[in-house]
Short mmCIF file of C-alpha atoms in Angstrom, two decimals:
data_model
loop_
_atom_site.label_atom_id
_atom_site.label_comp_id
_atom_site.label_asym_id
_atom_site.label_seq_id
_atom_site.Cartn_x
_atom_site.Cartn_y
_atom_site.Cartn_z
CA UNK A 1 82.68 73.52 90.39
CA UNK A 2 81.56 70.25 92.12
CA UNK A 3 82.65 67.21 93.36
CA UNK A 4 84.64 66.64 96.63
CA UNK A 5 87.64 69.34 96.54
CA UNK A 6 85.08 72.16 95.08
CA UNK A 7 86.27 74.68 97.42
CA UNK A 8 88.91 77.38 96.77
CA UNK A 9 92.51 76.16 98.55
CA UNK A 10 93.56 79.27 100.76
CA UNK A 11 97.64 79.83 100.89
CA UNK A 12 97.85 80.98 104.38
CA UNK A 13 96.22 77.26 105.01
CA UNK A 14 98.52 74.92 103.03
CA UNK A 15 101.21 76.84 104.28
CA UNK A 16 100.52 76.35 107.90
CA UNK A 17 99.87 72.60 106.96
CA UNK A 18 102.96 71.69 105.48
CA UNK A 19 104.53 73.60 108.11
CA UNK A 20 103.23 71.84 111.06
CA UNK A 21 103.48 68.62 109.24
CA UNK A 22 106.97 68.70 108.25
CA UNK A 23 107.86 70.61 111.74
CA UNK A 24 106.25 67.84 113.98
CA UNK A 25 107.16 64.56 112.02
CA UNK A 26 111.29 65.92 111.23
CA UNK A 27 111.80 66.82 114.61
CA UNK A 28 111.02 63.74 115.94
CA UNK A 29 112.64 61.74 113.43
CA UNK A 30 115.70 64.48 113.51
CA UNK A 31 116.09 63.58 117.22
CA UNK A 32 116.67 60.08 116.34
CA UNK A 33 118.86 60.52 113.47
CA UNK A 34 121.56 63.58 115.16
CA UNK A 35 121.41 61.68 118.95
CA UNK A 36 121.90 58.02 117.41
CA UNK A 37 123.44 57.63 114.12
CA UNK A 38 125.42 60.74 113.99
CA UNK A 39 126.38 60.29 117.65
CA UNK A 40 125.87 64.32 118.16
CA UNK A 41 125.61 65.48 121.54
CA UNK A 42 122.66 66.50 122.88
CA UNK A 43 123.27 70.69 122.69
CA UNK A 44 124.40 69.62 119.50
CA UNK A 45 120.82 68.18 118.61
CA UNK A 46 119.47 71.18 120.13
CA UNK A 47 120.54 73.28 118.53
CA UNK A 48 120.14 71.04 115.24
CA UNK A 49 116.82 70.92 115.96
CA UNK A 50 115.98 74.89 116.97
CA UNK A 51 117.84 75.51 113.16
CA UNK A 52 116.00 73.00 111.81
CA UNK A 53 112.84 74.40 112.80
CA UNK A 54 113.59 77.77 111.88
CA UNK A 55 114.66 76.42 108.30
CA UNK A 56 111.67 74.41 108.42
CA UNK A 57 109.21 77.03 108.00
CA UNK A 58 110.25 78.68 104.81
CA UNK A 59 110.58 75.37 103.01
CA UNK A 60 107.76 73.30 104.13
CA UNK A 61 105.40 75.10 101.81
CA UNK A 62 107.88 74.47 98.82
CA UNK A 63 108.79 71.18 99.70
CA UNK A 64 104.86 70.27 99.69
CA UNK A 65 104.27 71.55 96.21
CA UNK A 66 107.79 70.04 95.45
CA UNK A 67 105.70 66.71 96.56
CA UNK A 68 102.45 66.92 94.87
CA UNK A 69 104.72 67.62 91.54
CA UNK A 70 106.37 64.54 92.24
CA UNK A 71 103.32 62.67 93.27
CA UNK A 72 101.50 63.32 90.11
CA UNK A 73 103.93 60.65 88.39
CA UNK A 74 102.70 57.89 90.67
CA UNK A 75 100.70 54.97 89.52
CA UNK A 76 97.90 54.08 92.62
CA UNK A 77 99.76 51.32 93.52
CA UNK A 78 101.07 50.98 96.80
CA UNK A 79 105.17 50.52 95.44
CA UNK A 80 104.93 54.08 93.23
CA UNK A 81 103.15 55.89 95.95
CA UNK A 82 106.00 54.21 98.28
CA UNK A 83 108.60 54.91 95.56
CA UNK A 84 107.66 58.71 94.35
CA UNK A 85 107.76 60.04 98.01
CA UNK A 86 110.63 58.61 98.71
CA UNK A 87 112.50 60.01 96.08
CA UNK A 88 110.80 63.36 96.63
CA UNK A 89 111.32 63.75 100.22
CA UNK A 90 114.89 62.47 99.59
CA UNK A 91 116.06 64.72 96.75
CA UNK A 92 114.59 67.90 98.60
CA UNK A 93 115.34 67.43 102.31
CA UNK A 94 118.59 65.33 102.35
CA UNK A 95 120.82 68.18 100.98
CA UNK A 96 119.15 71.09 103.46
CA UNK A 97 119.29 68.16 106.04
CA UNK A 98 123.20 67.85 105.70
CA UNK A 99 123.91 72.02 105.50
CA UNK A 100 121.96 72.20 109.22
CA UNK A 101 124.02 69.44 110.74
CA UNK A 102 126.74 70.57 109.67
CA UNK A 103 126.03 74.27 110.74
CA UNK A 104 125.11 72.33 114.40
CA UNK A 105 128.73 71.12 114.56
CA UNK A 106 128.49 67.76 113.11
CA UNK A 107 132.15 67.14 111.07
CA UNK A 108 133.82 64.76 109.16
CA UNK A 109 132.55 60.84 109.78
CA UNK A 110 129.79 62.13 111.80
CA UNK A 111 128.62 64.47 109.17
CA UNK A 112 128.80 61.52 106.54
CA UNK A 113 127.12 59.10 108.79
CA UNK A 114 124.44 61.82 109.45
CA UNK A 115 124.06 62.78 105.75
CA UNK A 116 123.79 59.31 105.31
CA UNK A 117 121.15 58.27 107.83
CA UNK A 118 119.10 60.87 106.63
CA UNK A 119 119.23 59.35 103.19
CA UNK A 120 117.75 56.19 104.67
CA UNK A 121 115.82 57.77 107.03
CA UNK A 122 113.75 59.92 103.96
CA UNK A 123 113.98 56.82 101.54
CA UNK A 124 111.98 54.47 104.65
CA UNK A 125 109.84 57.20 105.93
CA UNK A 126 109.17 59.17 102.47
CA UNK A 127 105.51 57.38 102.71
CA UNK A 128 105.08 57.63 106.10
CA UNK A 129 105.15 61.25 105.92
CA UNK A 130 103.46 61.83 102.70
CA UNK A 131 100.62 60.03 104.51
CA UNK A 132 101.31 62.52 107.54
CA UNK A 133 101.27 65.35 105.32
CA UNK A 134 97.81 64.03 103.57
CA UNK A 135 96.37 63.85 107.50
CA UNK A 136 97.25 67.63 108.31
CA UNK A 137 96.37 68.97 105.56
CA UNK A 138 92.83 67.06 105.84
CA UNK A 139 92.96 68.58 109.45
CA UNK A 140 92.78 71.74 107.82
CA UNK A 141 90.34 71.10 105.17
CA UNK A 142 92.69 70.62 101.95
CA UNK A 143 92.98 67.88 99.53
CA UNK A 144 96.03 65.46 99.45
CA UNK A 145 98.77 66.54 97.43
CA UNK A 146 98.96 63.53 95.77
CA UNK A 147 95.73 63.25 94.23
CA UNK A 148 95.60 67.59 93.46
CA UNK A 149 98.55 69.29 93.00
CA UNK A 150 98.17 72.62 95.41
CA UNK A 151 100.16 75.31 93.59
CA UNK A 152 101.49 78.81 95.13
CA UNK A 153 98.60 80.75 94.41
CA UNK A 154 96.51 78.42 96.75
#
């Protein structure tokens, strides 16, 4: 094969790439979201953010191929791109997003205001970190998802 993305995609690589991608971007956004909008207290975000990063590892890799499935759908305008990771990073994260606040202590309005954060949270930066994701994974010498699907096998 030729052409730009020739070269055989390695598993063990796109794993670690989502991983550290969606490890280093959610925690900092996480953070934000548990501290400020769900008014958690801070050993609350702790630990939010400890089980966050241990739930972060086994779906990172899933969530990325979750994305470039999505991603495939987009037109190369700027609103689909915009548009098709938001919806992707919203329909996978928001729902594991609400179980691990809710495991942290968050309850009642503070769960709801956190669930619902999130939501905006993954519908404004749904872009941001696709284009995140894209960066790491160039880091470690892999196509963007959004142009080539990366499947399980690698």
């Amino acid at each position: 094969m030729t052409g730009r993305f020739s070269f055989r995609i390695r598993p063990t690589r796109a794993y670690l790439a989502d991983t550290i991608a969606l490890i280093m971007f959610f925690t900092a956004t996480g953070i934000i979201n548990e501290r400020f909008i769900a008014g958690m207290s801070w050993d609350e975000v702790l630990q939010a953010r400890l089980l966050g990063a241990a739930l972060m590892v086994p779906v990172a890799r899933p969530y990325g191929i979750w994305r470039d499935w999505i991603m495939i759908r987009a037109k190369p305008t700027k609103t689909s791109r915009i548009m098709w990771d938001s919806f992707a990073l919203l329909s996978f994260q928001v729902p594991i997003y609400g179980a691990i606040i809710a495991l942290s202590g968050a309850t009642g309005g503070g769960l709801l205001r956190g669930i619902l954060g999130a939501a905006v949270m993954m519908i404004v930066l749904g872009r941001p970190y696709g284009a995140f994701l894209n960066f790491i994974r160039r880091l470690f010498g892999l196509p963007p998802g959004d142009q080539k699907p990366m499947s399980l096998k690698g």
